[in-house]
mmCIF file of C-alpha atoms in Angstrom:
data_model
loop_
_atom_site.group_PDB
_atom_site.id
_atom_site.type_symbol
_atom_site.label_atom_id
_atom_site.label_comp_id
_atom_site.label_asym_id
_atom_site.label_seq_id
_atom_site.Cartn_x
_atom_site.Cartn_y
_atom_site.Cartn_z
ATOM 1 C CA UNK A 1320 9.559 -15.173 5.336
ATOM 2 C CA UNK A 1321 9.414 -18.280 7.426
ATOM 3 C CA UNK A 1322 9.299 -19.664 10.519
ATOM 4 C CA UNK A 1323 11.788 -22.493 11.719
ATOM 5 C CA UNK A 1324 11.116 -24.792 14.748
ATOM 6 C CA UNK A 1325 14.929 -25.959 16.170
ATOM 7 C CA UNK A 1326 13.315 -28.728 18.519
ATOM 8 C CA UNK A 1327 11.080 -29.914 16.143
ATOM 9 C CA UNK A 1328 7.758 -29.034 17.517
ATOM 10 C CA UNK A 1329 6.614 -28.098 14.156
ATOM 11 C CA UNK A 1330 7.945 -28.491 10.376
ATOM 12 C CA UNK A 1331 9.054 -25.125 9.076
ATOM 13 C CA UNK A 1332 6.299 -22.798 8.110
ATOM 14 C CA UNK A 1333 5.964 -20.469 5.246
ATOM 15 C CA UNK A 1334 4.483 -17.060 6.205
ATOM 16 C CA UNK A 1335 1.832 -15.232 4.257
ATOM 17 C CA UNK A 1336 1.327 -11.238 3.311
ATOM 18 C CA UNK A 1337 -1.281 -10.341 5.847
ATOM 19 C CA UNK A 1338 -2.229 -12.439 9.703
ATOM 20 C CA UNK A 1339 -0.474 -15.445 10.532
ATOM 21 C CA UNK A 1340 -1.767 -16.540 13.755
ATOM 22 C CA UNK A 1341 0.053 -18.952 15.856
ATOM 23 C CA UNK A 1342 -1.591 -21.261 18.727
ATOM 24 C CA UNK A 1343 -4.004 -24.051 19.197
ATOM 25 C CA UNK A 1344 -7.027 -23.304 17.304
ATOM 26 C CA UNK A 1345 -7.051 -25.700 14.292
ATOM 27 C CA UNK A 1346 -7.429 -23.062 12.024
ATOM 28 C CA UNK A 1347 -4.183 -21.512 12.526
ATOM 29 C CA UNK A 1348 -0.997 -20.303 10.374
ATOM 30 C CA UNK A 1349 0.812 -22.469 12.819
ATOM 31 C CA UNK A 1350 -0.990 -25.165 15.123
ATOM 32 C CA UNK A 1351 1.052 -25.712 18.479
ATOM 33 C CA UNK A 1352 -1.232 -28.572 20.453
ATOM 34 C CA UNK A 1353 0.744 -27.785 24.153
ATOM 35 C CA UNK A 1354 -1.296 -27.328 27.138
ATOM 36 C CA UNK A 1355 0.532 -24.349 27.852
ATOM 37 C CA UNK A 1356 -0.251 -22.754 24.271
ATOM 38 C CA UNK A 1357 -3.596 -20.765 23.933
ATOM 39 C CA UNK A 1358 -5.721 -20.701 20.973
ATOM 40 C CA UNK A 1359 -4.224 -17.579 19.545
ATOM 41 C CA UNK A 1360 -0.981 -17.229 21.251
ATOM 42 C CA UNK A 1361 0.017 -14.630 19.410
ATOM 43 C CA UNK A 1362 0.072 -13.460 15.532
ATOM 44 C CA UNK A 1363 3.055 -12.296 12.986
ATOM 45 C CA UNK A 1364 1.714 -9.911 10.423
ATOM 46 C CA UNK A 1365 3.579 -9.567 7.264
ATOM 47 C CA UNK A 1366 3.564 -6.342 5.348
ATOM 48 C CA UNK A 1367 5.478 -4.507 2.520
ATOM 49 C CA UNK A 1368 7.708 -3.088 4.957
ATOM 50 C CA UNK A 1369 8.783 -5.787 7.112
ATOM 51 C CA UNK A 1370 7.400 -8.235 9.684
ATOM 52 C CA UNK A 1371 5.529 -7.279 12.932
ATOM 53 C CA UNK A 1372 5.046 -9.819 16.091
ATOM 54 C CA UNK A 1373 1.624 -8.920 17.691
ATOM 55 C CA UNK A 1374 0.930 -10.192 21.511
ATOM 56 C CA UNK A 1375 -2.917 -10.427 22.330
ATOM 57 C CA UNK A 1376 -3.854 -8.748 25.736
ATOM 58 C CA UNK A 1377 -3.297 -10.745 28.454
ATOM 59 C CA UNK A 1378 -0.451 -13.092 27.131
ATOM 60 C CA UNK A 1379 3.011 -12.914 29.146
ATOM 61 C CA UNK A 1380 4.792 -15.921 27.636
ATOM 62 C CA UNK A 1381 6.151 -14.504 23.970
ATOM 63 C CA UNK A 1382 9.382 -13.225 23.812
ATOM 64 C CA UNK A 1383 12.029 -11.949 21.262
ATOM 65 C CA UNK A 1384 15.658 -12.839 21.483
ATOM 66 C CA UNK A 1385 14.424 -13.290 25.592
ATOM 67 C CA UNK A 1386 12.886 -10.428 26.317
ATOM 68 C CA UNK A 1387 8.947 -10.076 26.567
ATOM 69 C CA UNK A 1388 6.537 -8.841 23.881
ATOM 70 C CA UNK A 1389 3.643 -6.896 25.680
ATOM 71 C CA UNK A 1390 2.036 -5.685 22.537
ATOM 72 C CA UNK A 1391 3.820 -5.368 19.802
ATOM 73 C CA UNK A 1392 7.043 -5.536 17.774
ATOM 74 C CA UNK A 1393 9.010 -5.918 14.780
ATOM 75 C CA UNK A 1394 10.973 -8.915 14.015
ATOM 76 C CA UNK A 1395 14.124 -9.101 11.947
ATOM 77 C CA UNK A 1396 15.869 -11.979 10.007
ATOM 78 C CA UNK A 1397 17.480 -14.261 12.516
ATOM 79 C CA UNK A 1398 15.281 -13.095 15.985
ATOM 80 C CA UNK A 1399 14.603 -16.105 18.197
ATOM 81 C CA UNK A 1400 10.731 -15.991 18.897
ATOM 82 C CA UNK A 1401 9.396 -17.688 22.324
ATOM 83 C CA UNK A 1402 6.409 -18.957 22.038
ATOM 84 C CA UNK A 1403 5.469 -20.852 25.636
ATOM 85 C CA UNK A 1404 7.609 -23.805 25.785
ATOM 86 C CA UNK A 1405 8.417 -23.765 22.293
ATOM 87 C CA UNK A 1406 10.909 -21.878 20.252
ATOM 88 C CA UNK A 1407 11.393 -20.576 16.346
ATOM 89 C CA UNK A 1408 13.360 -18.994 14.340
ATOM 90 C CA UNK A 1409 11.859 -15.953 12.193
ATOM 91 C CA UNK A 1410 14.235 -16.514 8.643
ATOM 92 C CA UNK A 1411 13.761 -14.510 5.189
ATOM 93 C CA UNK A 1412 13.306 -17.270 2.536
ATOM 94 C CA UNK A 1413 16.310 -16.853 -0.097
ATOM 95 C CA UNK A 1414 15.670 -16.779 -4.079
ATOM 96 C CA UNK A 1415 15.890 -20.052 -5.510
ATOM 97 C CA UNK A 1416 17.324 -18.612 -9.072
ATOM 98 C CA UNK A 1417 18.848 -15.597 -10.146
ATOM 99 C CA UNK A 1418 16.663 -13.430 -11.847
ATOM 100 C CA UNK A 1419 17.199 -14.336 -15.783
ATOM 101 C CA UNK A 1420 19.088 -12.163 -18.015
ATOM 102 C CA UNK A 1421 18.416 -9.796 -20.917
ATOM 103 C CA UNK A 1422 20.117 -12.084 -23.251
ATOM 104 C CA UNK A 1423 17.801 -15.051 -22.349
ATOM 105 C CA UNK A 1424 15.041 -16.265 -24.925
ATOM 106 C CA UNK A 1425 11.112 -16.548 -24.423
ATOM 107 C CA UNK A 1426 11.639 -20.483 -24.098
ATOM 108 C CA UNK A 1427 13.603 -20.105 -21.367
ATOM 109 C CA UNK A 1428 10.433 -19.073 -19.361
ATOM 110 C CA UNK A 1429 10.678 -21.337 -16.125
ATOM 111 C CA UNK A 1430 6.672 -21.898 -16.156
ATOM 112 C CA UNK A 1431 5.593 -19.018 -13.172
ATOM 113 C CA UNK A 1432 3.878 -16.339 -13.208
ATOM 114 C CA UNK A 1433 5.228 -13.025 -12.232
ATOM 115 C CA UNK A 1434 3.281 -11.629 -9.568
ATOM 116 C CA UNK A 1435 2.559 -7.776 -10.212
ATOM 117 C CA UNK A 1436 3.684 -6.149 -6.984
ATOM 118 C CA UNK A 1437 -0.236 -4.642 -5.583
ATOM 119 C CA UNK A 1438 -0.787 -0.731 -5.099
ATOM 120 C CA UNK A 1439 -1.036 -0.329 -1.088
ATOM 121 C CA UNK A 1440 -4.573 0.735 -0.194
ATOM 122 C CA UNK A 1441 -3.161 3.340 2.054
ATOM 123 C CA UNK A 1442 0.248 5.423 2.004
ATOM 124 C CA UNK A 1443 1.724 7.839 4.560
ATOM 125 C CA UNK A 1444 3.533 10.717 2.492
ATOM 126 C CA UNK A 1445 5.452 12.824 4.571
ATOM 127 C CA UNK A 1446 5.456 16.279 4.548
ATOM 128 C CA UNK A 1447 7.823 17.619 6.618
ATOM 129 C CA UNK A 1448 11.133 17.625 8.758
ATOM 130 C CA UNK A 1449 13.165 14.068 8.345
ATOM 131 C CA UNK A 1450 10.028 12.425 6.292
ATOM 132 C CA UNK A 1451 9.692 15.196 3.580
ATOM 133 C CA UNK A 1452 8.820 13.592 0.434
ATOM 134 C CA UNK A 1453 9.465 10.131 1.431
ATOM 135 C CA UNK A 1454 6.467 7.633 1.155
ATOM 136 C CA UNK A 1455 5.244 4.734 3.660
ATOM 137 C CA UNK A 1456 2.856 2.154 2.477
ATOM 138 C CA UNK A 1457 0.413 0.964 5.263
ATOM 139 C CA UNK A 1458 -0.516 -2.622 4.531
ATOM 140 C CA UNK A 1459 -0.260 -3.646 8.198
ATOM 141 C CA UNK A 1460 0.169 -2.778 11.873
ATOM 142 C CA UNK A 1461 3.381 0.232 11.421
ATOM 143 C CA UNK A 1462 4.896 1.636 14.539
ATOM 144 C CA UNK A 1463 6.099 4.974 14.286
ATOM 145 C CA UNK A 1464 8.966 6.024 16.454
ATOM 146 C CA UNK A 1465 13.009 7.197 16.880
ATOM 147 C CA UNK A 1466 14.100 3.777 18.209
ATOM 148 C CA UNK A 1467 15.704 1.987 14.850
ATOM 149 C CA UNK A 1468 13.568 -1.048 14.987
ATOM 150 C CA UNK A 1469 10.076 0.654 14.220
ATOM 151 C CA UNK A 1470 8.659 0.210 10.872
ATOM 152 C CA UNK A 1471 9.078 4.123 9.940
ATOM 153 C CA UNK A 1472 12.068 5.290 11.621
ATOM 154 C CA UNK A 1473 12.280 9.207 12.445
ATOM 155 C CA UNK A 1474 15.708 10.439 12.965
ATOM 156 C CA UNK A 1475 14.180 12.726 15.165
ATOM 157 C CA UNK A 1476 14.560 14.070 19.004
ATOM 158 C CA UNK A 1477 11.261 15.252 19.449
ATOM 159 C CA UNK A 1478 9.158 11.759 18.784
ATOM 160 C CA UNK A 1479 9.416 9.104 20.950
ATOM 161 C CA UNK A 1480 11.561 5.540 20.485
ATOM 162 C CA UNK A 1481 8.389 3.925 19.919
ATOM 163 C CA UNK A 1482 5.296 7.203 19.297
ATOM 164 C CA UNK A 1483 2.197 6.096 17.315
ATOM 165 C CA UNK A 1484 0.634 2.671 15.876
ATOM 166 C CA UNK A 1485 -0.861 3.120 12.725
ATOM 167 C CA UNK A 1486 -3.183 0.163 11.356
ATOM 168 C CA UNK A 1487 -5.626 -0.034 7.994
ATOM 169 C CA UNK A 1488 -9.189 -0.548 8.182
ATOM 170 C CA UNK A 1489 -11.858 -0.644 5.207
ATOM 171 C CA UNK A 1490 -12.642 2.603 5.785
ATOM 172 C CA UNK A 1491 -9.159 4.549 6.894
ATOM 173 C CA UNK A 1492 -6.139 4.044 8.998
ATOM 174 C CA UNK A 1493 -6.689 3.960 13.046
ATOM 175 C CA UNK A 1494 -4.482 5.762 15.041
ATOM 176 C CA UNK A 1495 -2.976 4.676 18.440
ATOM 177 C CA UNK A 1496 -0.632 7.152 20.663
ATOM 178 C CA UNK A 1497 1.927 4.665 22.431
ATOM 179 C CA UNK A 1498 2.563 7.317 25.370
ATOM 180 C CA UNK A 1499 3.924 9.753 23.498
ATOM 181 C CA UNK A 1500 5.941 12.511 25.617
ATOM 182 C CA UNK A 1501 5.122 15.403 22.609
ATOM 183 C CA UNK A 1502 1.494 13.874 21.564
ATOM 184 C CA UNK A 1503 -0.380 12.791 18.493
ATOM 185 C CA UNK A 1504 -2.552 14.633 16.465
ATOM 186 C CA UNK A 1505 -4.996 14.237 13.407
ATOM 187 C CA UNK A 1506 -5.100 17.670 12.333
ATOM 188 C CA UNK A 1507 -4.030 19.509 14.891
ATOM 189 C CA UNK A 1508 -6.280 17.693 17.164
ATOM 190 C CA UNK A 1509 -4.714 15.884 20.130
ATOM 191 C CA UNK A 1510 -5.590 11.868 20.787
ATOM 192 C CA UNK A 1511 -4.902 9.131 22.346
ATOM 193 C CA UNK A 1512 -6.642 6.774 19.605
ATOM 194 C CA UNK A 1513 -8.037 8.627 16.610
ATOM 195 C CA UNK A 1514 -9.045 7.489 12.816
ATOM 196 C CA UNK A 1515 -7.756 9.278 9.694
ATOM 197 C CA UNK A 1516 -9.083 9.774 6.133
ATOM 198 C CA UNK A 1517 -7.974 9.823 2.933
ATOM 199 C CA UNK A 1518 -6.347 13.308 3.015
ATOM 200 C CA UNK A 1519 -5.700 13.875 6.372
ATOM 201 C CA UNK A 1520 -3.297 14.963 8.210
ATOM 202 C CA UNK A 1521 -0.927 12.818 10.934
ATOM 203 C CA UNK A 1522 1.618 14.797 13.270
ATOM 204 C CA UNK A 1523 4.102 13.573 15.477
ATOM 205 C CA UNK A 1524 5.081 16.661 17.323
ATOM 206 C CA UNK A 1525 6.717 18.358 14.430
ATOM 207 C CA UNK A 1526 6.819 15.636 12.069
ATOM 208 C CA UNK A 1527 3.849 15.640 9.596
ATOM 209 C CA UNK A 1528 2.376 13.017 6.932
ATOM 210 C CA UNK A 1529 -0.675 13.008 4.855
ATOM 211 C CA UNK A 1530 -2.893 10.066 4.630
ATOM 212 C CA UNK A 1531 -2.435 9.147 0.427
ATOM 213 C CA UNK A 1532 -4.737 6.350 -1.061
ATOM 214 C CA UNK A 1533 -3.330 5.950 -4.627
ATOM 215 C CA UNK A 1534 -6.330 4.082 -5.638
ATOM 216 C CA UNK A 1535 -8.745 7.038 -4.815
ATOM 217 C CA UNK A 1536 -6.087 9.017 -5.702
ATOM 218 C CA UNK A 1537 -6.381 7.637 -9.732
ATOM 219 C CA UNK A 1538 -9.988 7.064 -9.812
ATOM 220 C CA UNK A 1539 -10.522 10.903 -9.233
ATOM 221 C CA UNK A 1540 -7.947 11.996 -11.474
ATOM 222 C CA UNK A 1541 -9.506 10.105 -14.224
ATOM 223 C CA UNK A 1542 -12.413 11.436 -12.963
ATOM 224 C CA UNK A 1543 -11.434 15.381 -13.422
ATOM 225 C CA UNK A 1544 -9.670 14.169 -16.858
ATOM 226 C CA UNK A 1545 -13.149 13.129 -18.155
ATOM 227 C CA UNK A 1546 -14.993 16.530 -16.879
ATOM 228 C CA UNK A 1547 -12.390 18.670 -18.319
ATOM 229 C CA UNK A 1548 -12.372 16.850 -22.070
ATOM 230 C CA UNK A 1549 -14.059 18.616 -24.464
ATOM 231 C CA UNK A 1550 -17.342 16.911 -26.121
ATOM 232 C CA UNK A 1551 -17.038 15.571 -29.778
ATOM 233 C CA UNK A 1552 -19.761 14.473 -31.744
ATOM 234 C CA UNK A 1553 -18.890 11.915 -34.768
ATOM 235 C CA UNK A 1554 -19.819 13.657 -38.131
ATOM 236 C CA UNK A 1555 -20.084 16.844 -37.294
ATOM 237 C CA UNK A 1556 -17.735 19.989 -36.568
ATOM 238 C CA UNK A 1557 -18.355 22.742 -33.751
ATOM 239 C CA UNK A 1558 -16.982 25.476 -36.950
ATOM 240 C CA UNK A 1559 -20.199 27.791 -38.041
ATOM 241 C CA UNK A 1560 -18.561 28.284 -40.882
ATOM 242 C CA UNK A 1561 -17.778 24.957 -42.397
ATOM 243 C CA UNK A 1562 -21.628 24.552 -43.652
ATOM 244 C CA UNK A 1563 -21.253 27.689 -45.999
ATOM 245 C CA UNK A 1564 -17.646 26.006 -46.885
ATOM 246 C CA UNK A 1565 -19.553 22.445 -47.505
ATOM 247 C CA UNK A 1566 -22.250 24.119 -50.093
ATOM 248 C CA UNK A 1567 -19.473 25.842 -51.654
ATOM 249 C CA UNK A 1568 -17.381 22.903 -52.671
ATOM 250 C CA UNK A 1569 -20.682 21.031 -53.639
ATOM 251 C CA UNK A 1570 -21.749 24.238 -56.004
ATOM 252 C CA UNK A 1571 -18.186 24.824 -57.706
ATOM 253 C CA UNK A 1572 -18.268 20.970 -58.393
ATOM 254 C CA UNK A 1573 -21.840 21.240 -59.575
ATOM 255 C CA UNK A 1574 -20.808 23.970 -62.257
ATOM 256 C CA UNK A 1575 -17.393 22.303 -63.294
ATOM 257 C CA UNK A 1576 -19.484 19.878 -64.079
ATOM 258 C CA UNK A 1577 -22.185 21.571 -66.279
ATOM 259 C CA UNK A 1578 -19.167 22.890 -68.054
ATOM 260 C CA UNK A 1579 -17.302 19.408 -69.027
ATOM 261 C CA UNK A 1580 -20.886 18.857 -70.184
ATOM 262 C CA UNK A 1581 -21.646 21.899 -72.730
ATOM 263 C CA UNK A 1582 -17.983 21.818 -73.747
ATOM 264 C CA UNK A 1583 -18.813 17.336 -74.562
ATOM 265 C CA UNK A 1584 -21.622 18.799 -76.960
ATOM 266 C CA UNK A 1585 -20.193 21.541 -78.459
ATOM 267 C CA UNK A 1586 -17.283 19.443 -79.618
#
């Protein structure tokens, strides 16, 4: 993903996975030195699921395709993003080369690294209704809603166009009802803004998920694979019986051998 600056305000700018803030501080993604810009005009976070435009409170003068961010929302390839005075252009950076073939030999290698796609921290797995089975990774702010342009999109009349922000944390996902008409619970508990765990429960009216962490999720299967193994010990054997076997072998061998012996002399 990029960002591309028609007037020339700023050379095109290559957006990272996570916070890209735009404004004046120094230390931005993007540095916009306009009077009219503040230091953190406003931020575009990039997830695994799309992009997400993110207004700070207070801050009128961002707009998509012309109309006014107040808080939050996604962006799409080709959305005209106000910024003040200035304007860009959100673009999805193309592939530079095909992706080799089968056919092709080790010494074709082009030099970089293949970058093994991360395990989210968090996933929402729903559980019911339009969601069943299907999974949502939560790597950054997700709006949850009917209205197409959310980042999980419920075919569904009972949740609102735009219902519930999800967001991760260290410690969980928080949970943010956008004015819901039908609510927002964290099992079966009403809120406004809530917090859920690993293993908890999100409903949307009808419309259920269940907080996943995969990495959790492996450590404690691993975990109960270990507890359930039976102990071994090297060099021995758990048989009672395999002792009196043991002896048994050594004595027959013992006596075979007194025998090859006599039979030696008597010849």
């Amino acid at each position: 993903m990029k960002l591309v600056f028609p007037n020339g305000e700023h050379s095109q700018v290559l957006l990272n996975p996570g916070v890209n803030r735009i404004g004046s501080d120094p230390e931005g993604a993007v540095v916009l030195t306009l009077p009219e810009i503040l230091p953190v005009h406003c931020e575009i976070h990039i997830t695994s699921t799309g992009a997400n435009l993110q207004v700070p409170a207070g801050t009128t003068s961002v707009t998509v395709n012309g109309k006014a961010v107040a808080d939050l929302m996604s962006l799409r390839a080709g959305d005209t993003i106000g910024i003040g005075p200035v304007v860009a252009k959100y673009a999805i950076v193309e592939a530079a080369r095909s992706a080799p073939s089968s056919s092709s030999s080790p010494d074709d290698d082009s030099g970089a690294t293949r970058v093994r796609m991360a395990v989210p921290k968090y996933v929402l797995r729903g559980v019911s209704g339009a969601v069943f089975s299907k999974v949502f990774p939560v790597t950054g702010p997700v709006v949850i809603g009917r209205a197409a342009e959310c980042d999980i999109s419920v075919p569904a009349d009972e949740i609102s166009r735009r219902h519930a922000l999800v967001k991760p944390t260290p410690d969980g996902v928080s949970v943010e009802d956008l004015g819901s008409s039908n609510g927002t619970y964290i099992n079966n508990r009403r809120v406004q803004h809530g917090f859920l765990n690993p293993g908890d429960e999100l409903r949307l009216d009808a419309v259920r998920f269940i907080l996943v962490a995969p990495g959790m999720e492996m450590a404690a299967q691993s975990n109960n694979n270990h507890k359930q193994a039976a102990p071994t010990v090297v060099g021995r054997t758990s048989n009672p019986n395999s002792k009196l076997q043991m002896w048994a072998a050594i004595l027959f061998a013992m006596a075979a051998l007194v025998m090859i012996v006599v039979m030696i002399k008597n010849h």
